[in-house]
Amino acid sequence: MAEIIQKDGTWAFDGRTVRIVPGTGKTHPLRQALGELAVPLEALAGVAFEPGRRGGRLRLKLRDGSDPLLLAADGRLPESGDPYRLPVENDRCGVAEYFVDELRNALLLDQVPDGPVDRFLLPGPAVPVSGGGGDGTASFDGDTIRLTWNWKAEESKASSGASTFPLSEVGGVRWLPAIGLENGHLRFLLNGRPAQRPAKHDPYALDLWGMSRKEYTAVLVAAAVTARLPHPSAPPRTSGELPSAAAPATDDHDALLRRLRELGELHRTGILTDEEFSTAKQAVLKRM
């Protein structure tokens, strides 16, 4: 067992799985909303410790295509919001190096390849999940996506009310964070409906402005949807075959209980509004 505990989170490796628990306090809202991660050994391509002047940083490298979150983010996660990076204090550098040695030895002994995969090896963010900012909020319960607008939304969106559509109508999802003066977006590509309008006028997109770190939580919705769409590298399916990324028919009871606790903490710290918390809580209880 190898474990390292830092302000930004805790990493533990039991020989088969790396468990990543976010820290409290000033941990990025994206990490807090994502919650605990269990990364199987087969999903890892490598690990490294990068020493610095005042400590260093642990980095996990996942195999391409193994994690729907990384696929949805497409390399655009902020450093502080990346769950696979852990700042290490100076007096814990020796522990970090031991963690790296243990993980590398396990990868070598199990002969885990470091190449890309054609199926998701991580389940993606737990549902129900919500996130966003800018002109609205996106939520996803595993079956249905709902976009609700705030007072900043353009009249064309606000007058038409919330957009609700089933996962079965979604052909893809794109997330782009705001960069500098350029707006970002969370856009859902519906089958047979090409996206031609700017995000601020598109009823199937959030317009993200980058004024708050909370807007990065929109990528969690993108990742949860991505996890339930066919893997981009999966071989073509035969008629009647379920997608490789299909959600399991049943949910683990303990996982749902953990999700309830996570939602309560997000509500207590102000990341979720009363309405968002109530909606997410009811969706979890329904799945239980």
CSV table of C-alpha atoms in Angstrom, one decimal:
chain,number,residue,atom,x,y,z
A,1,MET,CA,0.0,0.0,0.0
A,2,ALA,CA,1.4,3.4,-1.0
A,3,GLU,CA,-0.3,6.6,0.1
A,4,ILE,CA,0.5,10.3,0.0
A,5,ILE,CA,-1.7,12.9,1.8
A,6,GLN,CA,-1.5,16.5,0.8
A,7,LYS,CA,-3.6,19.7,1.1
A,8,ASP,CA,-4.9,19.3,-2.4
A,9,GLY,CA,-5.8,15.7,-2.1
A,10,THR,CA,-4.9,12.1,-1.2
A,11,TRP,CA,-3.6,9.4,-3.5
A,12,ALA,CA,-3.5,5.8,-2.4
A,13,PHE,CA,-2.4,2.7,-4.4
A,14,ASP,CA,-3.3,-0.8,-3.3
A,15,GLY,CA,-1.7,-2.7,-6.1
A,16,ARG,CA,-4.7,-2.7,-8.4
A,17,THR,CA,-6.3,0.7,-8.1
A,18,VAL,CA,-5.2,4.3,-7.6
A,19,ARG,CA,-7.8,6.1,-5.4
A,20,ILE,CA,-7.8,9.9,-5.7
A,21,VAL,CA,-9.7,11.9,-3.1
A,22,PRO,CA,-9.8,15.7,-3.5
A,23,GLY,CA,-8.7,17.9,-0.7
A,24,THR,CA,-10.9,20.4,1.1
A,25,GLY,CA,-10.6,24.2,1.4
A,26,LYS,CA,-9.2,25.9,-1.6
A,27,THR,CA,-9.3,22.8,-3.9
A,28,HIS,CA,-10.6,23.7,-7.4
A,29,PRO,CA,-14.4,23.5,-7.7
A,30,LEU,CA,-14.0,21.1,-10.6
A,31,ARG,CA,-12.1,18.7,-8.4
A,32,GLN,CA,-14.6,19.0,-5.6
A,33,ALA,CA,-17.5,18.4,-7.9
A,34,LEU,CA,-15.8,15.4,-9.5
A,35,GLY,CA,-15.3,13.7,-6.1
A,36,GLU,CA,-13.4,10.5,-5.5
A,37,LEU,CA,-11.8,8.7,-8.4
A,38,ALA,CA,-10.8,5.0,-8.7
A,39,VAL,CA,-8.3,4.6,-11.5
A,40,PRO,CA,-7.6,0.9,-12.4
A,41,LEU,CA,-4.1,-0.1,-13.1
A,42,GLU,CA,-4.9,-1.1,-16.7
A,43,ALA,CA,-5.9,2.5,-17.4
A,44,LEU,CA,-2.5,3.9,-16.6
A,45,ALA,CA,0.3,4.6,-19.1
A,46,GLY,CA,2.8,5.9,-16.5
A,47,VAL,CA,3.5,8.1,-13.5
A,48,ALA,CA,6.1,10.7,-12.7
A,49,PHE,CA,7.3,13.0,-10.0
A,50,GLU,CA,8.6,16.4,-11.0
A,51,PRO,CA,10.7,18.0,-8.3
A,52,GLY,CA,10.7,21.7,-7.9
A,53,ARG,CA,12.1,24.4,-5.6
A,54,ARG,CA,9.5,24.1,-2.9
A,55,GLY,CA,8.4,20.5,-3.4
A,56,GLY,CA,7.2,19.1,-6.6
A,57,ARG,CA,4.3,17.5,-8.4
A,58,LEU,CA,3.0,14.0,-9.0
A,59,ARG,CA,1.5,13.3,-12.4
A,60,LEU,CA,-0.5,10.3,-13.6
A,61,LYS,CA,-0.6,9.6,-17.4
A,62,LEU,CA,-3.6,7.7,-18.5
A,63,ARG,CA,-3.9,5.7,-21.7
A,64,ASP,CA,-5.5,7.6,-24.5
A,65,GLY,CA,-9.2,7.0,-24.7
A,66,SER,CA,-9.5,5.4,-21.2
A,67,ASP,CA,-11.1,8.4,-19.4
A,68,PRO,CA,-14.2,10.2,-20.7
A,69,LEU,CA,-13.3,13.2,-18.7
A,70,LEU,CA,-9.9,13.6,-20.5
A,71,LEU,CA,-11.5,12.9,-23.8
A,72,ALA,CA,-14.2,15.6,-23.2
A,73,ALA,CA,-11.6,18.1,-21.9
A,74,ASP,CA,-9.3,17.5,-24.9
A,75,GLY,CA,-6.2,18.9,-23.0
A,76,ARG,CA,-7.9,22.0,-21.8
A,77,LEU,CA,-8.2,21.3,-18.0
A,78,PRO,CA,-6.6,24.0,-15.8
A,79,GLU,CA,-3.6,22.8,-13.8
A,80,SER,CA,-5.4,23.2,-10.5
A,81,GLY,CA,-8.5,21.4,-11.8
A,82,ASP,CA,-6.7,18.4,-13.2
A,83,PRO,CA,-7.4,15.4,-11.0
A,84,TYR,CA,-4.3,13.6,-12.2
A,85,ARG,CA,-1.8,16.2,-10.9
A,86,LEU,CA,-1.0,16.5,-7.2
A,87,PRO,CA,1.2,19.3,-5.7
A,88,VAL,CA,3.6,17.8,-3.2
A,89,GLU,CA,5.1,19.7,-0.3
A,90,ASN,CA,8.9,19.7,0.2
A,91,ASP,CA,8.9,17.3,3.2
A,92,ARG,CA,6.8,14.7,1.3
A,93,CYS,CA,9.0,14.4,-1.8
A,94,GLY,CA,10.4,11.1,-0.5
A,95,VAL,CA,6.9,9.7,-0.1
A,96,ALA,CA,6.0,10.8,-3.7
A,97,GLU,CA,9.1,9.0,-5.1
A,98,TYR,CA,8.1,5.9,-3.2
A,99,PHE,CA,4.6,6.1,-4.6
A,100,VAL,CA,6.1,6.4,-8.2
A,101,ASP,CA,8.3,3.4,-7.6
A,102,GLU,CA,5.4,1.2,-6.4
A,103,LEU,CA,3.2,2.2,-9.3
A,104,ARG,CA,5.9,1.7,-11.9
A,105,ASN,CA,6.7,-1.8,-10.5
A,106,ALA,CA,3.1,-2.8,-10.7
A,107,LEU,CA,2.8,-1.6,-14.3
A,108,LEU,CA,5.9,-3.6,-15.1
A,109,LEU,CA,4.9,-6.8,-13.3
A,110,ASP,CA,1.4,-6.7,-14.9
A,111,GLN,CA,2.9,-5.8,-18.3
A,112,VAL,CA,0.2,-3.1,-18.7
A,113,PRO,CA,0.6,-1.6,-22.2
A,114,ASP,CA,0.8,2.2,-22.5
A,115,GLY,CA,-1.0,2.5,-25.9
A,116,PRO,CA,-4.5,3.8,-26.6
A,117,VAL,CA,-7.7,1.8,-25.9
A,118,ASP,CA,-11.0,1.4,-27.7
A,119,ARG,CA,-13.3,1.5,-24.7
A,120,PHE,CA,-13.6,3.6,-21.5
A,121,LEU,CA,-11.8,2.1,-18.5
A,122,LEU,CA,-13.2,4.7,-16.2
A,123,PRO,CA,-16.9,5.4,-15.8
A,124,GLY,CA,-16.8,9.2,-16.0
A,125,PRO,CA,-18.5,11.6,-13.5
A,126,ALA,CA,-21.3,10.1,-11.3
A,127,VAL,CA,-24.8,11.1,-12.3
A,128,PRO,CA,-26.8,13.1,-11.7
A,129,VAL,CA,-24.4,15.8,-12.4
A,130,SER,CA,-24.7,19.5,-13.1
A,131,GLY,CA,-22.4,22.3,-14.0
A,132,GLY,CA,-21.9,25.4,-16.1
A,133,GLY,CA,-22.1,29.2,-15.7
A,134,GLY,CA,-22.3,32.0,-18.2
A,135,ASP,CA,-25.9,32.1,-19.4
A,136,GLY,CA,-27.2,28.9,-17.7
A,137,THR,CA,-26.7,25.5,-16.1
A,138,ALA,CA,-26.6,22.0,-17.7
A,139,SER,CA,-27.7,18.9,-15.8
A,140,PHE,CA,-27.7,15.2,-16.8
A,141,ASP,CA,-29.3,12.3,-14.9
A,142,GLY,CA,-28.0,9.5,-17.1
A,143,ASP,CA,-31.0,9.6,-19.5
A,144,THR,CA,-31.9,13.2,-20.1
A,145,ILE,CA,-30.0,16.5,-20.6
A,146,ARG,CA,-31.6,19.7,-19.3
A,147,LEU,CA,-30.3,23.3,-20.0
A,148,THR,CA,-31.8,26.0,-17.9
A,149,TRP,CA,-31.1,29.7,-18.5
A,150,ASN,CA,-30.3,32.5,-16.1
A,151,TRP,CA,-30.9,36.3,-16.4
A,152,LYS,CA,-27.8,36.7,-18.5
A,153,ALA,CA,-29.2,34.5,-21.4
A,154,GLU,CA,-30.2,36.1,-24.7
A,155,GLU,CA,-33.9,36.7,-25.2
A,156,SER,CA,-34.1,34.0,-27.9
A,157,LYS,CA,-33.1,31.4,-25.2
A,158,ALA,CA,-35.0,32.9,-22.2
A,159,SER,CA,-38.3,33.2,-24.0
A,160,SER,CA,-38.3,29.6,-25.2
A,161,GLY,CA,-37.7,28.2,-21.7
A,162,ALA,CA,-35.4,25.3,-20.6
A,163,SER,CA,-34.2,22.9,-23.3
A,164,THR,CA,-34.7,19.2,-22.4
A,165,PHE,CA,-33.7,16.3,-24.6
A,166,PRO,CA,-32.9,12.6,-24.2
A,167,LEU,CA,-29.4,11.1,-24.5
A,168,SER,CA,-30.6,9.0,-27.5
A,169,GLU,CA,-30.9,12.2,-29.6
A,170,VAL,CA,-27.3,13.3,-28.9
A,171,GLY,CA,-24.6,12.5,-31.4
A,172,GLY,CA,-21.8,14.3,-29.7
A,173,VAL,CA,-20.8,17.0,-27.1
A,174,ARG,CA,-18.2,19.7,-27.2
A,175,TRP,CA,-16.7,21.6,-24.3
A,176,LEU,CA,-14.5,24.7,-24.8
A,177,PRO,CA,-13.5,26.8,-21.8
A,178,ALA,CA,-13.3,30.6,-22.1
A,179,ILE,CA,-9.8,31.7,-23.0
A,180,GLY,CA,-8.9,35.4,-22.5
A,181,LEU,CA,-11.5,37.5,-24.3
A,182,GLU,CA,-12.9,34.5,-26.2
A,183,ASN,CA,-16.1,32.9,-24.9
A,184,GLY,CA,-16.3,29.2,-24.4
A,185,HIS,CA,-19.2,26.8,-24.7
A,186,LEU,CA,-20.8,23.5,-23.8
A,187,ARG,CA,-22.5,22.4,-26.9
A,188,PHE,CA,-24.7,19.3,-27.6
A,189,LEU,CA,-24.8,18.1,-31.1
A,190,LEU,CA,-28.2,16.6,-31.8
A,191,ASN,CA,-28.6,14.0,-34.5
A,192,GLY,CA,-29.9,15.7,-37.7
A,193,ARG,CA,-29.5,19.2,-36.3
A,194,PRO,CA,-26.3,20.8,-37.4
A,195,ALA,CA,-24.9,23.5,-35.0
A,196,GLN,CA,-24.8,26.7,-37.0
A,197,ARG,CA,-25.7,29.4,-34.5
A,198,PRO,CA,-23.3,31.0,-32.0
A,199,ALA,CA,-23.6,29.4,-28.5
A,200,LYS,CA,-25.3,32.4,-27.1
A,201,HIS,CA,-28.2,31.8,-29.5
A,202,ASP,CA,-28.1,28.0,-29.6
A,203,PRO,CA,-30.8,26.4,-27.4
A,204,TYR,CA,-28.6,23.3,-27.2
A,205,ALA,CA,-25.5,25.1,-25.9
A,206,LEU,CA,-24.3,27.1,-22.9
A,207,ASP,CA,-22.3,30.2,-23.6
A,208,LEU,CA,-19.4,30.3,-21.1
A,209,TRP,CA,-17.6,33.5,-20.2
A,210,GLY,CA,-14.8,32.4,-17.9
A,211,MET,CA,-15.6,34.9,-15.1
A,212,SER,CA,-15.6,32.1,-12.5
A,213,ARG,CA,-13.7,28.9,-11.8
A,214,LYS,CA,-17.2,27.3,-11.4
A,215,GLU,CA,-17.7,27.4,-15.1
A,216,TYR,CA,-15.2,24.6,-15.5
A,217,THR,CA,-17.7,22.3,-13.9
A,218,ALA,CA,-19.5,22.3,-17.3
A,219,VAL,CA,-16.9,19.8,-18.5
A,220,LEU,CA,-18.2,17.2,-16.0
A,221,VAL,CA,-21.6,17.2,-17.8
A,222,ALA,CA,-19.7,16.8,-21.1
A,223,ALA,CA,-17.7,13.9,-19.7
A,224,ALA,CA,-20.8,12.1,-18.2
A,225,VAL,CA,-22.5,12.3,-21.6
A,226,THR,CA,-19.4,11.2,-23.4
A,227,ALA,CA,-19.1,8.2,-21.2
A,228,ARG,CA,-22.5,7.0,-22.4
A,229,LEU,CA,-21.9,7.6,-26.1
A,230,PRO,CA,-20.1,5.1,-28.3
A,231,HIS,CA,-16.3,5.3,-27.8
A,232,PRO,CA,-14.7,7.1,-30.8
A,233,SER,CA,-12.2,4.3,-31.3
A,234,ALA,CA,-14.6,1.4,-30.8
A,235,PRO,CA,-15.2,-1.0,-33.8
A,236,PRO,CA,-18.5,-0.6,-35.6
A,237,ARG,CA,-21.3,-2.3,-33.7
A,238,THR,CA,-23.5,-5.0,-35.3
A,239,SER,CA,-27.3,-4.5,-35.3
A,240,GLY,CA,-28.8,-4.8,-31.8
A,241,GLU,CA,-25.5,-4.6,-30.0
A,242,LEU,CA,-25.2,-2.2,-27.1
A,243,PRO,CA,-22.6,0.5,-27.1
A,244,SER,CA,-19.4,-0.3,-25.2
A,245,ALA,CA,-19.9,2.8,-23.2
A,246,ALA,CA,-23.4,2.0,-22.1
A,247,ALA,CA,-24.1,2.7,-18.5
A,248,PRO,CA,-24.6,-0.4,-16.3
A,249,ALA,CA,-28.2,-1.5,-15.8
A,250,THR,CA,-27.8,-1.2,-12.0
A,251,ASP,CA,-26.0,1.2,-9.8
A,252,ASP,CA,-23.7,0.3,-6.9
A,253,HIS,CA,-25.6,1.2,-3.7
A,254,ASP,CA,-22.4,2.4,-1.8
A,255,ALA,CA,-21.5,4.6,-4.8
A,256,LEU,CA,-24.9,6.2,-4.7
A,257,LEU,CA,-24.6,6.8,-1.0
A,258,ARG,CA,-21.1,8.5,-1.6
A,259,ARG,CA,-22.7,10.6,-4.3
A,260,LEU,CA,-25.4,11.8,-1.8
A,261,ARG,CA,-22.7,12.8,0.6
A,262,GLU,CA,-20.7,14.6,-2.1
A,263,LEU,CA,-23.9,16.5,-3.2
A,264,GLY,CA,-24.5,17.5,0.4
A,265,GLU,CA,-21.0,18.9,0.7
A,266,LEU,CA,-21.2,20.8,-2.6
A,267,HIS,CA,-24.5,22.3,-1.4
A,268,ARG,CA,-23.0,23.2,2.0
A,269,THR,CA,-20.0,25.0,0.4
A,270,GLY,CA,-22.2,26.9,-2.1
A,271,ILE,CA,-21.1,25.2,-5.3
A,272,LEU,CA,-24.7,23.8,-5.8
A,273,THR,CA,-27.7,26.1,-5.4
A,274,ASP,CA,-30.8,24.9,-3.5
A,275,GLU,CA,-32.6,24.0,-6.7
A,276,GLU,CA,-29.6,22.2,-8.2
A,277,PHE,CA,-29.1,20.2,-5.0
A,278,SER,CA,-32.7,19.2,-4.7
A,279,THR,CA,-32.9,18.1,-8.4
A,280,ALA,CA,-29.6,16.1,-8.1
A,281,LYS,CA,-30.7,14.5,-4.8
A,282,GLN,CA,-34.0,13.4,-6.1
A,283,ALA,CA,-32.4,11.8,-9.1
A,284,VAL,CA,-30.0,9.8,-6.9
A,285,LEU,CA,-32.8,8.7,-4.6
A,286,LYS,CA,-34.7,7.6,-7.7
A,287,ARG,CA,-31.8,5.4,-8.9
A,288,MET,CA,-31.6,3.8,-5.4
